[in-house]
Amino acid sequence: MTAEIWDVIIVGAGLSGLSAADLLKKRNDKLKILVTEAKDRVGGRTVTSEIPAANGVDRWDFGGQWVGSTQPHVLELIKELGIETYRQFTNGKKVYHTGGPDAKIRIGEGGLPASSLLGLLDLAQLYWKIDKLTATICVEDPSKSPNAFELDSMTLQTFIDRHAWTAEVKEQMAMANRPLFGMEPCQTSFLYFLMYAAAAGGLKALLESTEGSAQELKLKGGTQQLSEGLAERIGWKNVQLGAAVTAIWQDAEYAKVMTATNTYLCRAVIVTCPPHLAAKIQYEPPLPSQREFLTMNMPMGHILKFIITYKTAFWKEKGFSGEVVTGSSSKCPFNLTLDASSPYGSPALVGFIAGEQATEWSPKEFEERRDAVVSSLVKYLGPEAASFIHYGEKDWAKEPYSGGCPVNIMVPGALTYYHSSLREPCGRIHWASTETATNWCGYMSGAIQEGHRAAREVLAKLCPDALTQEDKEAAKERQTVKQEEPSKFSFLPSIKTLVMAAVAVGAAVFLAQNPDVLQNATTYVTKWFSNDQE
Amino acid sequence: MTAEIWDVIIVGAGLSGLSAADLLKKRNDKLKILVTEAKDRVGGRTVTSEIPAANGVDRWDFGGQWVGSTQPHVLELIKELGIETYRQFTNGKKVYHTGGPDAKIRIGEGGLPASSLLGLLDLAQLYWKIDKLTATICVEDPSKSPNAFELDSMTLQTFIDRHAWTAEVKEQMAMANRPLFGMEPCQTSFLYFLMYAAAAGGLKALLESTEGSAQELKLKGGTQQLSEGLAERIGWKNVQLGAAVTAIWQDAEYAKVMTATNTYLCRAVIVTCPPHLAAKIQYEPPLPSQREFLTMNMPMGHILKFIITYKTAFWKEKGFSGEVVTGSSSKCPFNLTLDASSPYGSPALVGFIAGEQATEWSPKEFEERRDAVVSSLVKYLGPEAASFIHYGEKDWAKEPYSGGCPVNIMVPGALTYYHSSLREPCGRIHWASTETATNWCGYMSGAIQEGHRAAREVLAKLCPDALTQEDKEAAKERQTVKQEEPSKFSFLPSIKTLVMAAVAVGAAVFLAQNPDVLQNATTYVTKWFSNDQE
């Protein structure tokens, strides 16, 4: 036990915790700050590992990987640390396999190769509805959005069931949801889903690899460098690895942060671990009930991520981008693969096993899963896929002190009843993680936003004079709650929708009898819909 | 640290834990068994306390209170311990206040005083639909029920929104849900709700005070006697109070159960605390991911229960039963009161502040809440309500090592993806609590059922010869999964429903113009619907 008194103890050396420490140090370098981290590394849900590759060994991200040019907080850090970015490779044919393992595999260039014009129109009308609703969401406090209770009373699946016309689009929505949340659409509040999209600037930004989207850019050398760079800046001696916090007690004078071997006295604490892990710490006095109910209603998603390295990027040679999107099936473990060739020339694919696929495939033996991944790649990209150099994977549910990935979502009702506890400090304890973000919630950028926000809260208490004009504006900006007019949206199909449906069905029937027209129309609609900026 | 080796350590001295210990001892009294309990008392979610009353002091249940004559496991224990039961008092006028604080207060005898015939028909058709679905549920594994995925993809609120015709019935469903789960209908998976009703033998059994229903009988002297009687039987020396388990480690030879001051070595562990608390224990090796995801998807409800004692049962004198049922409002904290006069002659009312009412009223000061309860009782039962002897309450969210009440429910998707982990032992660790029950899940009887089930699992491992024929049959009975034919139920309104709706609306219009007919019809339908056995 140390008798030393710290100004701030930060629980968790991921992007939130280290960004908080960094801002505190920047504003007042006299502050005594310690970051305690349960894992034996920094980075939280980002980790960059070396695996055998065409160049001998090379580095890949097994956690958070992409950033987008609309993510101010992470971009600023990347710039400060002098890390180079490069574009996600997307050129070439894409493979789509929906409708079950025996359905036809579809291959398309550019946009989405729908099985039918009706399917395309259906997807367009569904996205249009979601976008319209997303625009009405108050991200800072979603319970203040128009029709908030109605939207929070249903699951995303309920919305899909009501508003998608085709089985194809229902399946596509689930497919998109899996790598996004590591969950199925039935597990998420629809209001939460809309908030998540709104915090990213829209559904398209979440799903695409185009400019400004979530999958736009990668970091040369990997994303764990961001945390390592921050740890360097605040001083590695201020980061205590392998120190899991078990209890936080507070009284009128101090907070006491306890690990298995140490007790740290401090004036403020910033807890940055994912909410379901923050809930496992023992607090004295106990946290307010609403905070406990909040974390009970924020389950984590489940994703396994794999990197498979090859001698040559055979998919590119054959005109494929490496993007394979598949529906849930018991034959193929993954939902999505993309090109992951390193900027140093090592060809690789990255893949995601998520949601119900993770539930099914995570308990199996490593070899069984790997072999199923490889044989699926052979099926979709050709026999060359069998001759890989290395298959490396990370099951985030099995990672100690993560227990899942990418994000703790909210179940129906949580935003309505418990959201007010999400960022509300509890005495000396402040909360920050990507889950509390309003700008790219669930992403690295959001984690940094929140580390900074919590640091500003602590500065306002401990040394308000250290706050800059920029800090005060950042705090004020967040408090400006966007209040929209209640939308006219109704959950009954509108006349417009019904007319669109009728026209679409009519058009599909007509076009099926006129294949040439269909060919041209599909190409046109595909381009219109994908709205590709490249 | 003790070097002693125990056969079985049971975590939690509630009804599950003590029933498990009791059965183990009954079958093999040589087994060395220790029950560790974090609280300084036995009983878990049952607690009986003395408060000032007309007779000086008297005892009331501030947790689980009622039993029903269809609850075999608890009835057997009551009989064994020689505890007397008595009927819940229900005679007299009932007060119903729905439609907001300014709506008319309705008073009825016997059944439900609906505001309109349409409201009554609506409630009847909705219950009929729920009952029809409940009959198809496989309680042992709800994911095997017909249309399970569809039912688990939606919240109870979604079902209500789709199938209730009137705002009145939508409100009534939420009112019924609050004291039942301490939650709102938007927070529960609809499949979970159906499973819960099926485990009780139907929705009516959950909601009523009639013969066989959940609120039928009370125990003279209170329900905590059940746990105290069991502790007596297994020997108080085998119950360690104030011993919160922080970690359970297991290896090939033993399990190690750790508290702040002790480490117990044993051959088997039965964890009986509520799932969200079981999740806070540190396990080594870690629990399977699916078990962790299960508990992340089982939030606890929130109920405050109060007992208010009086010199005289003025409500009875005025012809009231003491039953007051109110919709959610910011003026009246409670959702439900009932007569709670003690069998020893002390008049009292019991009340529940639950779901969104608990969210609103729990953070307020005790005095503000008490005063609002009293002034609401004055409004509904008369000015005599102001002259109470004592107002005692328990906020179960603030009870250490409970963190809510009455039960951990399941959110949408949990039954589909994680249910298989609910009772699955993890090495030497077995799970039991009312949440795992198939017969009155969420009730005291279910807790006992599960204590016995877990004890049998442990006996089968440690000393299979001790299992009786009855034990083997009980185990076999549970494994017989009820497989129903998929029902023809569809979530589109059926022709029959539409015809019923049209007839009902027509009838309502006609009867509004013929008040005498309406009067007679309402009385008839009320009696038919309430189907009172008394």
mmCIF file with all atom_site columns, N, CA, C and O in Angstrom, chain B residues 214-246:
data_model
loop_
_atom_site.group_PDB
_atom_site.id
_atom_site.type_symbol
_atom_site.label_atom_id
_atom_site.label_alt_id
_atom_site.label_comp_id
_atom_site.label_asym_id
_atom_site.label_entity_id
_atom_site.label_seq_id
_atom_site.pdbx_PDB_ins_code
_atom_site.Cartn_x
_atom_site.Cartn_y
_atom_site.Cartn_z
_atom_site.occupancy
_atom_site.B_iso_or_equiv
_atom_site.pdbx_formal_charge
_atom_site.auth_seq_id
_atom_site.auth_comp_id
_atom_site.auth_asym_id
_atom_site.auth_atom_id
_atom_site.pdbx_PDB_model_num
ATOM 1   N N  . ALA B 1 214 ? -50.960 -16.376 -8.220 1.00 0.00 ? 214 ALA B N  1
ATOM 2   C CA . ALA B 1 214 ? -49.712 -15.988 -7.554 1.00 0.00 ? 214 ALA B CA 1
ATOM 3   C C  . ALA B 1 214 ? -49.950 -15.251 -6.237 1.00 0.00 ? 214 ALA B C  1
ATOM 4   O O  . ALA B 1 214 ? -49.121 -15.305 -5.338 1.00 0.00 ? 214 ALA B O  1
ATOM 5   N N  . GLN B 1 215 ? -51.062 -14.517 -6.126 1.00 0.00 ? 215 GLN B N  1
ATOM 6   C CA . GLN B 1 215 ? -51.324 -13.702 -4.944 1.00 0.00 ? 215 GLN B CA 1
ATOM 7   C C  . GLN B 1 215 ? -52.395 -14.336 -4.043 1.00 0.00 ? 215 GLN B C  1
ATOM 8   O O  . GLN B 1 215 ? -53.170 -13.639 -3.402 1.00 0.00 ? 215 GLN B O  1
ATOM 9   N N  . GLU B 1 216 ? -52.452 -15.661 -4.003 1.00 0.00 ? 216 GLU B N  1
ATOM 10  C CA . GLU B 1 216 ? -53.547 -16.337 -3.304 1.00 0.00 ? 216 GLU B CA 1
ATOM 11  C C  . GLU B 1 216 ? -53.367 -16.358 -1.787 1.00 0.00 ? 216 GLU B C  1
ATOM 12  O O  . GLU B 1 216 ? -54.251 -15.969 -1.035 1.00 0.00 ? 216 GLU B O  1
ATOM 13  N N  . LEU B 1 217 ? -52.224 -16.821 -1.322 1.00 0.00 ? 217 LEU B N  1
ATOM 14  C CA . LEU B 1 217 ? -52.028 -17.126 0.100  1.00 0.00 ? 217 LEU B CA 1
ATOM 15  C C  . LEU B 1 217 ? -50.837 -16.382 0.688  1.00 0.00 ? 217 LEU B C  1
ATOM 16  O O  . LEU B 1 217 ? -49.874 -16.097 -0.018 1.00 0.00 ? 217 LEU B O  1
ATOM 17  N N  . LYS B 1 218 ? -50.919 -16.097 1.975  1.00 0.00 ? 218 LYS B N  1
ATOM 18  C CA . LYS B 1 218 ? -49.784 -15.521 2.696  1.00 0.00 ? 218 LYS B CA 1
ATOM 19  C C  . LYS B 1 218 ? -49.406 -16.454 3.856  1.00 0.00 ? 218 LYS B C  1
ATOM 20  O O  . LYS B 1 218 ? -50.186 -17.323 4.241  1.00 0.00 ? 218 LYS B O  1
ATOM 21  N N  . LEU B 1 219 ? -48.219 -16.251 4.391  1.00 0.00 ? 219 LEU B N  1
ATOM 22  C CA . LEU B 1 219 ? -47.730 -17.115 5.470  1.00 0.00 ? 219 LEU B CA 1
ATOM 23  C C  . LEU B 1 219 ? -47.822 -16.385 6.805  1.00 0.00 ? 219 LEU B C  1
ATOM 24  O O  . LEU B 1 219 ? -47.314 -15.263 6.930  1.00 0.00 ? 219 LEU B O  1
ATOM 25  N N  . LYS B 1 220 ? -48.460 -16.993 7.756  1.00 0.00 ? 220 LYS B N  1
ATOM 26  C CA . LYS B 1 220 ? -48.486 -16.424 9.107  1.00 0.00 ? 220 LYS B CA 1
ATOM 27  C C  . LYS B 1 220 ? -47.053 -16.350 9.623  1.00 0.00 ? 220 LYS B C  1
ATOM 28  O O  . LYS B 1 220 ? -46.351 -17.359 9.660  1.00 0.00 ? 220 LYS B O  1
ATOM 29  N N  . GLY B 1 221 ? -46.637 -15.150 9.992  1.00 0.00 ? 221 GLY B N  1
ATOM 30  C CA . GLY B 1 221 ? -45.267 -14.980 10.484 1.00 0.00 ? 221 GLY B CA 1
ATOM 31  C C  . GLY B 1 221 ? -44.278 -14.608 9.403  1.00 0.00 ? 221 GLY B C  1
ATOM 32  O O  . GLY B 1 221 ? -43.129 -14.285 9.704  1.00 0.00 ? 221 GLY B O  1
ATOM 33  N N  . GLY B 1 222 ? -44.717 -14.683 8.135  1.00 0.00 ? 222 GLY B N  1
ATOM 34  C CA . GLY B 1 222 ? -43.865 -14.191 7.041  1.00 0.00 ? 222 GLY B CA 1
ATOM 35  C C  . GLY B 1 222 ? -43.062 -15.262 6.334  1.00 0.00 ? 222 GLY B C  1
ATOM 36  O O  . GLY B 1 222 ? -42.863 -16.367 6.840  1.00 0.00 ? 222 GLY B O  1
ATOM 37  N N  . THR B 1 223 ? -42.580 -14.900 5.156  1.00 0.00 ? 223 THR B N  1
ATOM 38  C CA . THR B 1 223 ? -41.919 -15.879 4.289  1.00 0.00 ? 223 THR B CA 1
ATOM 39  C C  . THR B 1 223 ? -40.449 -16.110 4.643  1.00 0.00 ? 223 THR B C  1
ATOM 40  O O  . THR B 1 223 ? -39.875 -17.115 4.234  1.00 0.00 ? 223 THR B O  1
ATOM 41  N N  . GLN B 1 224 ? -39.854 -15.179 5.378  1.00 0.00 ? 224 GLN B N  1
ATOM 42  C CA . GLN B 1 224 ? -38.441 -15.400 5.731  1.00 0.00 ? 224 GLN B CA 1
ATOM 43  C C  . GLN B 1 224 ? -38.290 -16.631 6.627  1.00 0.00 ? 224 GLN B C  1
ATOM 44  O O  . GLN B 1 224 ? -37.212 -17.234 6.684  1.00 0.00 ? 224 GLN B O  1
ATOM 45  N N  . GLN B 1 225 ? -39.384 -17.001 7.305  1.00 0.00 ? 225 GLN B N  1
ATOM 46  C CA . GLN B 1 225 ? -39.371 -18.234 8.104  1.00 0.00 ? 225 GLN B CA 1
ATOM 47  C C  . GLN B 1 225 ? -38.966 -19.455 7.290  1.00 0.00 ? 225 GLN B C  1
ATOM 48  O O  . GLN B 1 225 ? -38.432 -20.415 7.839  1.00 0.00 ? 225 GLN B O  1
ATOM 49  N N  . LEU B 1 226 ? -39.294 -19.435 6.003  1.00 0.00 ? 226 LEU B N  1
ATOM 50  C CA . LEU B 1 226 ? -38.945 -20.590 5.157  1.00 0.00 ? 226 LEU B CA 1
ATOM 51  C C  . LEU B 1 226 ? -37.438 -20.788 5.145  1.00 0.00 ? 226 LEU B C  1
ATOM 52  O O  . LEU B 1 226 ? -36.935 -21.902 5.332  1.00 0.00 ? 226 LEU B O  1
ATOM 53  N N  . SER B 1 227 ? -36.711 -19.677 4.950  1.00 0.00 ? 227 SER B N  1
ATOM 54  C CA . SER B 1 227 ? -35.248 -19.780 4.918  1.00 0.00 ? 227 SER B CA 1
ATOM 55  C C  . SER B 1 227 ? -34.701 -20.052 6.307  1.00 0.00 ? 227 SER B C  1
ATOM 56  O O  . SER B 1 227 ? -33.753 -20.833 6.476  1.00 0.00 ? 227 SER B O  1
ATOM 57  N N  . GLU B 1 228 ? -35.292 -19.407 7.304  1.00 0.00 ? 228 GLU B N  1
ATOM 58  C CA . GLU B 1 228 ? -34.822 -19.646 8.673  1.00 0.00 ? 228 GLU B CA 1
ATOM 59  C C  . GLU B 1 228 ? -35.061 -21.097 9.082  1.00 0.00 ? 228 GLU B C  1
ATOM 60  O O  . GLU B 1 228 ? -34.192 -21.723 9.714  1.00 0.00 ? 228 GLU B O  1
ATOM 61  N N  . GLY B 1 229 ? -36.202 -21.634 8.688  1.00 0.00 ? 229 GLY B N  1
ATOM 62  C CA . GLY B 1 229 ? -36.501 -23.032 9.006  1.00 0.00 ? 229 GLY B CA 1
ATOM 63  C C  . GLY B 1 229 ? -35.515 -23.977 8.332  1.00 0.00 ? 229 GLY B C  1
ATOM 64  O O  . GLY B 1 229 ? -35.062 -24.964 8.926  1.00 0.00 ? 229 GLY B O  1
ATOM 65  N N  . LEU B 1 230 ? -35.167 -23.670 7.095  1.00 0.00 ? 230 LEU B N  1
ATOM 66  C CA . LEU B 1 230 ? -34.189 -24.499 6.379  1.00 0.00 ? 230 LEU B CA 1
ATOM 67  C C  . LEU B 1 230 ? -32.813 -24.388 7.023  1.00 0.00 ? 230 LEU B C  1
ATOM 68  O O  . LEU B 1 230 ? -32.105 -25.401 7.186  1.00 0.00 ? 230 LEU B O  1
ATOM 69  N N  . ALA B 1 231 ? -32.431 -23.157 7.399  1.00 0.00 ? 231 ALA B N  1
ATOM 70  C CA . ALA B 1 231 ? -31.125 -22.956 8.039  1.00 0.00 ? 231 ALA B CA 1
ATOM 71  C C  . ALA B 1 231 ? -31.059 -23.734 9.351  1.00 0.00 ? 231 ALA B C  1
ATOM 72  O O  . ALA B 1 231 ? -30.028 -24.343 9.681  1.00 0.00 ? 231 ALA B O  1
ATOM 73  N N  . GLU B 1 232 ? -32.155 -23.732 10.065 1.00 0.00 ? 232 GLU B N  1
ATOM 74  C CA . GLU B 1 232 ? -32.272 -24.512 11.304 1.00 0.00 ? 232 GLU B CA 1
ATOM 75  C C  . GLU B 1 232 ? -32.032 -25.992 11.003 1.00 0.00 ? 232 GLU B C  1
ATOM 76  O O  . GLU B 1 232 ? -31.263 -26.676 11.687 1.00 0.00 ? 232 GLU B O  1
ATOM 77  N N  . ARG B 1 233 ? -32.699 -26.469 9.968  1.00 0.00 ? 233 ARG B N  1
ATOM 78  C CA . ARG B 1 233 ? -32.633 -27.893 9.621  1.00 0.00 ? 233 ARG B CA 1
ATOM 79  C C  . ARG B 1 233 ? -31.231 -28.320 9.201  1.00 0.00 ? 233 ARG B C  1
ATOM 80  O O  . ARG B 1 233 ? -30.767 -29.402 9.567  1.00 0.00 ? 233 ARG B O  1
ATOM 81  N N  . ILE B 1 234 ? -30.565 -27.480 8.420  1.00 0.00 ? 234 ILE B N  1
ATOM 82  C CA . ILE B 1 234 ? -29.212 -27.879 7.976  1.00 0.00 ? 234 ILE B CA 1
ATOM 83  C C  . ILE B 1 234 ? -28.165 -27.500 9.035  1.00 0.00 ? 234 ILE B C  1
ATOM 84  O O  . ILE B 1 234 ? -27.013 -27.920 8.944  1.00 0.00 ? 234 ILE B O  1
ATOM 85  N N  . GLY B 1 235 ? -28.579 -26.716 10.024 1.00 0.00 ? 235 GLY B N  1
ATOM 86  C CA . GLY B 1 235 ? -27.675 -26.309 11.108 1.00 0.00 ? 235 GLY B CA 1
ATOM 87  C C  . GLY B 1 235 ? -27.087 -24.935 10.831 1.00 0.00 ? 235 GLY B C  1
ATOM 88  O O  . GLY B 1 235 ? -26.415 -24.748 9.816  1.00 0.00 ? 235 GLY B O  1
ATOM 89  N N  . TRP B 1 236 ? -27.363 -23.982 11.716 1.00 0.00 ? 236 TRP B N  1
ATOM 90  C CA . TRP B 1 236 ? -26.871 -22.608 11.514 1.00 0.00 ? 236 TRP B CA 1
ATOM 91  C C  . TRP B 1 236 ? -25.350 -22.565 11.419 1.00 0.00 ? 236 TRP B C  1
ATOM 92  O O  . TRP B 1 236 ? -24.787 -21.675 10.792 1.00 0.00 ? 236 TRP B O  1
ATOM 93  N N  . LYS B 1 237 ? -24.686 -23.542 12.042 1.00 0.00 ? 237 LYS B N  1
ATOM 94  C CA . LYS B 1 237 ? -23.215 -23.561 11.999 1.00 0.00 ? 237 LYS B CA 1
ATOM 95  C C  . LYS B 1 237 ? -22.702 -23.785 10.567 1.00 0.00 ? 237 LYS B C  1
ATOM 96  O O  . LYS B 1 237 ? -21.554 -23.478 10.256 1.00 0.00 ? 237 LYS B O  1
ATOM 97  N N  . ASN B 1 238 ? -23.582 -24.317 9.717  1.00 0.00 ? 238 ASN B N  1
ATOM 98  C CA . ASN B 1 238 ? -23.190 -24.526 8.318  1.00 0.00 ? 238 ASN B CA 1
ATOM 99  C C  . ASN B 1 238 ? -23.536 -23.353 7.415  1.00 0.00 ? 238 ASN B C  1
ATOM 100 O O  . ASN B 1 238 ? -23.435 -23.452 6.193  1.00 0.00 ? 238 ASN B O  1
ATOM 101 N N  . VAL B 1 239 ? -24.006 -22.268 8.019  1.00 0.00 ? 239 VAL B N  1
ATOM 102 C CA . VAL B 1 239 ? -24.348 -21.062 7.251  1.00 0.00 ? 239 VAL B CA 1
ATOM 103 C C  . VAL B 1 239 ? -23.434 -19.932 7.712  1.00 0.00 ? 239 VAL B C  1
ATOM 104 O O  . VAL B 1 239 ? -23.425 -19.573 8.888  1.00 0.00 ? 239 VAL B O  1
ATOM 105 N N  . GLN B 1 240 ? -22.651 -19.403 6.786  1.00 0.00 ? 240 GLN B N  1
ATOM 106 C CA . GLN B 1 240 ? -21.698 -18.351 7.104  1.00 0.00 ? 240 GLN B CA 1
ATOM 107 C C  . GLN B 1 240 ? -22.278 -17.034 6.591  1.00 0.00 ? 240 GLN B C  1
ATOM 108 O O  . GLN B 1 240 ? -22.315 -16.815 5.380  1.00 0.00 ? 240 GLN B O  1
ATOM 109 N N  . LEU B 1 241 ? -22.735 -16.174 7.490  1.00 0.00 ? 241 LEU B N  1
ATOM 110 C CA . LEU B 1 241 ? -23.305 -14.890 7.065  1.00 0.00 ? 241 LEU B CA 1
ATOM 111 C C  . LEU B 1 241 ? -22.202 -13.846 6.883  1.00 0.00 ? 241 LEU B C  1
ATOM 112 O O  . LEU B 1 241 ? -21.105 -13.995 7.399  1.00 0.00 ? 241 LEU B O  1
ATOM 113 N N  . GLY B 1 242 ? -22.526 -12.774 6.148  1.00 0.00 ? 242 GLY B N  1
ATOM 114 C CA . GLY B 1 242 ? -21.562 -11.673 5.943  1.00 0.00 ? 242 GLY B CA 1
ATOM 115 C C  . GLY B 1 242 ? -20.324 -12.107 5.179  1.00 0.00 ? 242 GLY B C  1
ATOM 116 O O  . GLY B 1 242 ? -19.253 -11.531 5.334  1.00 0.00 ? 242 GLY B O  1
ATOM 117 N N  . ALA B 1 243 ? -20.476 -13.121 4.338  1.00 0.00 ? 243 ALA B N  1
ATOM 118 C CA . ALA B 1 243 ? -19.312 -13.668 3.617  1.00 0.00 ? 243 ALA B CA 1
ATOM 119 C C  . ALA B 1 243 ? -19.575 -13.602 2.119  1.00 0.00 ? 243 ALA B C  1
ATOM 120 O O  . ALA B 1 243 ? -20.038 -14.554 1.500  1.00 0.00 ? 243 ALA B O  1
ATOM 121 N N  . ALA B 1 244 ? -19.279 -12.437 1.541  1.00 0.00 ? 244 ALA B N  1
ATOM 122 C CA . ALA B 1 244 ? -19.496 -12.250 0.099  1.00 0.00 ? 244 ALA B CA 1
ATOM 123 C C  . ALA B 1 244 ? -18.417 -12.981 -0.680 1.00 0.00 ? 244 ALA B C  1
ATOM 124 O O  . ALA B 1 244 ? -17.227 -12.774 -0.437 1.00 0.00 ? 244 ALA B O  1
ATOM 125 N N  . VAL B 1 245 ? -18.818 -13.808 -1.605 1.00 0.00 ? 245 VAL B N  1
ATOM 126 C CA . VAL B 1 245 ? -17.855 -14.538 -2.438 1.00 0.00 ? 245 VAL B CA 1
ATOM 127 C C  . VAL B 1 245 ? -17.347 -13.604 -3.531 1.00 0.00 ? 245 VAL B C  1
ATOM 128 O O  . VAL B 1 245 ? -18.131 -12.964 -4.237 1.00 0.00 ? 245 VAL B O  1
ATOM 129 N N  . THR B 1 246 ? -16.028 -13.496 -3.655 1.00 0.00 ? 246 THR B N  1
ATOM 130 C CA . THR B 1 246 ? -15.441 -12.601 -4.655 1.00 0.00 ? 246 THR B CA 1
ATOM 131 C C  . THR B 1 246 ? -14.868 -13.373 -5.846 1.00 0.00 ? 246 THR B C  1
ATOM 132 O O  . THR B 1 246 ? -14.789 -12.833 -6.937 1.00 0.00 ? 246 THR B O  1
#
